[in-house]
Amino acid sequence: MNANTVNLQEWEPFGGGGFGTSYYNKTDDSVMLKLNKPSVSEGTARQEFLRSKAVYEMGIPSAKPLEYVTDGQRYGMIVERIQGKESFGRIIADHPERLEELACMTADYAKALHGIPCDTEVFDSVPIRIRKLIAASKDIPDNIKTRLLGYIDDLEPVTTCLHGDINPCNIIIAQGKVYWIDLGEFGYGDPLLDFCILAHMHHLGPNPLLRNLFHMDRKSLKLFYETMGKQYFGTRWSTPELREKMDRISQIMAGKAICIWPSAYHTNLPFLQGKKMKTAISLFIGDRIKFKM
């Protein structure tokens, strides 16, 4: 599948995520454009489009992917524009009193998503995908890499649907309907791989980074995470068995963060400029994955 070329003069940038920029069409308000950074390969962008398209065709509430495109340097997709949308993160920033309500809603929608069997002929294994990233990393010390790969190999081979990046800004509401967005990491595996995405961020994440990513400071994100956990797991939330497993998976997700960090725009944030990548990563990885600087 080849990418169709878009004319950026027809589009107006309005924001974006860690790996690209989003645009509104100047004459057609029913669509939007998402272009990845140049560091995101054509193959990766194509896979993200195909995953997002397959998720939509499963009936999971999400924006309809319409076209795989390029501007000549970057690759991405044109998708249906959901009118009047707000992310849960933005709503919480404007209405902090709704934090616990929206954390519970996120847990309920995540649990429903995780209750869907995944088509393994269409989607790939998230643990295997992360394993390949970590195994190929030149930034993770060998002793830590061995530990993380062992944790991945110990995961049960389940085929539960995973969003791949559940956080307060990847679930939105529009006209009373809730949607998932940013589905390029969709796949299957242990549901804790979804849940533990925030685990390594809420503990030591620097507030400027967390505000940029989620519109929350560390204290608010921790409350969101804990409320979501209690809603999702009930009485299991505080059991030693679950906490031990979550700790191992949190380390896996932290290792993944090290692998994808250089491709994200976060490295260009003012408070990180001038810092070595490993120093920046250590700000929110913590002592469980320790680098010698």
Coordinates of C-alpha atoms in Angstrom, one line a residue, residues 123-242:
F123 CA -3.1 -8.1 15.2
D124 CA 0.3 -9.0 16.7
S125 CA 1.5 -9.7 20.2
V126 CA 2.3 -6.6 22.2
P127 CA 4.8 -8.5 24.5
I128 CA 6.7 -9.8 21.5
R129 CA 6.6 -6.3 19.9
I130 CA 8.1 -4.8 23.1
R131 CA 10.6 -7.7 23.5
K132 CA 12.0 -6.9 20.0
L133 CA 12.4 -3.2 21.0
I134 CA 14.2 -3.9 24.2
A135 CA 16.4 -6.7 22.8
A136 CA 17.6 -4.3 20.0
S137 CA 18.2 -1.3 22.4
K138 CA 21.6 0.1 22.7
D139 CA 20.7 2.3 25.6
I140 CA 19.6 -0.3 28.1
P141 CA 22.5 -2.0 30.0
D142 CA 22.8 -5.7 29.3
N143 CA 22.0 -6.8 32.9
I144 CA 18.8 -4.7 32.9
K145 CA 17.9 -5.9 29.4
T146 CA 18.3 -9.6 30.6
R147 CA 16.0 -8.9 33.5
L148 CA 13.3 -7.2 31.4
L149 CA 13.4 -9.9 28.7
G150 CA 12.9 -12.5 31.4
Y151 CA 9.9 -10.6 32.8
I152 CA 8.4 -10.5 29.3
D153 CA 9.0 -14.2 28.7
D154 CA 7.2 -15.0 32.0
L155 CA 3.9 -13.4 30.9
E156 CA 1.1 -15.7 30.1
P157 CA 0.3 -15.9 26.3
V158 CA -3.2 -14.5 26.4
T159 CA -5.0 -13.0 23.5
T160 CA -6.8 -10.1 25.2
C161 CA -7.3 -6.9 23.2
L162 CA -4.9 -4.1 24.3
H163 CA -5.2 -0.5 23.4
G164 CA -1.4 -0.1 23.7
D165 CA -1.4 3.4 25.3
I166 CA -4.2 3.9 27.8
N167 CA -3.9 7.3 29.4
P168 CA -6.3 10.2 30.2
C169 CA -5.7 11.9 26.8
N170 CA -6.3 8.8 24.6
I171 CA -9.9 8.5 25.7
I172 CA -12.3 11.2 24.5
I173 CA -16.0 12.1 24.8
A174 CA -18.1 13.9 22.2
Q175 CA -21.9 14.4 22.3
G176 CA -22.1 11.9 25.1
K177 CA -20.3 9.1 23.3
V178 CA -16.8 7.9 24.4
Y179 CA -14.1 7.0 21.9
W180 CA -10.6 5.6 22.0
I181 CA -8.0 7.5 20.0
D182 CA -4.3 6.9 19.0
L183 CA -4.7 3.2 18.3
G184 CA -1.4 2.6 16.4
E185 CA -0.2 0.4 19.3
F186 CA -3.2 -1.9 19.4
G187 CA -2.6 -5.6 19.8
Y188 CA -3.0 -8.4 22.3
G189 CA -1.4 -9.6 25.5
D190 CA -1.7 -9.3 29.3
P191 CA -4.1 -6.5 30.2
L192 CA -1.6 -5.2 32.8
L193 CA 0.5 -4.1 29.9
D194 CA -2.2 -1.5 29.2
F195 CA -2.7 -0.6 32.9
C196 CA 0.9 -0.2 33.8
I197 CA 1.6 2.4 31.1
L198 CA 0.9 5.1 33.7
A199 CA 2.6 3.1 36.6
H200 CA 6.2 4.3 35.8
M201 CA 5.0 7.8 35.0
H202 CA 2.9 8.8 38.1
H203 CA 5.6 7.8 40.5
L204 CA 8.6 10.0 39.5
G205 CA 7.5 11.8 36.4
P206 CA 8.6 15.4 36.3
N207 CA 5.6 17.8 36.5
P208 CA 6.4 19.7 33.3
L209 CA 6.5 16.5 31.3
L210 CA 3.3 15.2 32.9
R211 CA 1.4 18.4 32.3
N212 CA 2.5 18.4 28.7
L213 CA 1.5 14.8 28.2
F214 CA -1.7 14.5 30.3
H215 CA -2.6 18.0 31.5
M216 CA -2.0 16.8 35.1
D217 CA 0.7 17.2 37.7
R218 CA 2.2 14.1 39.5
K219 CA -0.3 14.3 42.4
S220 CA -3.3 14.4 40.1
L221 CA -2.0 11.6 37.9
K222 CA -1.4 9.4 40.9
L223 CA -4.9 10.0 42.1
F224 CA -6.2 9.2 38.6
Y225 CA -4.1 6.0 38.5
E226 CA -5.1 4.8 42.0
T227 CA -8.8 5.5 41.4
M228 CA -8.7 3.7 38.1
G229 CA -7.0 0.7 39.7
K230 CA -9.5 0.4 42.5
Q231 CA -12.4 0.6 40.0
Y232 CA -10.8 -1.9 37.6
F233 CA -9.5 -4.5 40.1
G234 CA -11.7 -4.0 43.2
T235 CA -10.3 -5.8 46.3
R236 CA -7.4 -7.3 44.2
W237 CA -5.9 -3.8 43.8
S238 CA -4.0 -3.9 47.1
T239 CA -3.0 -7.6 47.1
P240 CA 0.8 -8.4 47.2
E241 CA 0.4 -10.8 44.2
L242 CA -1.0 -8.1 41.9

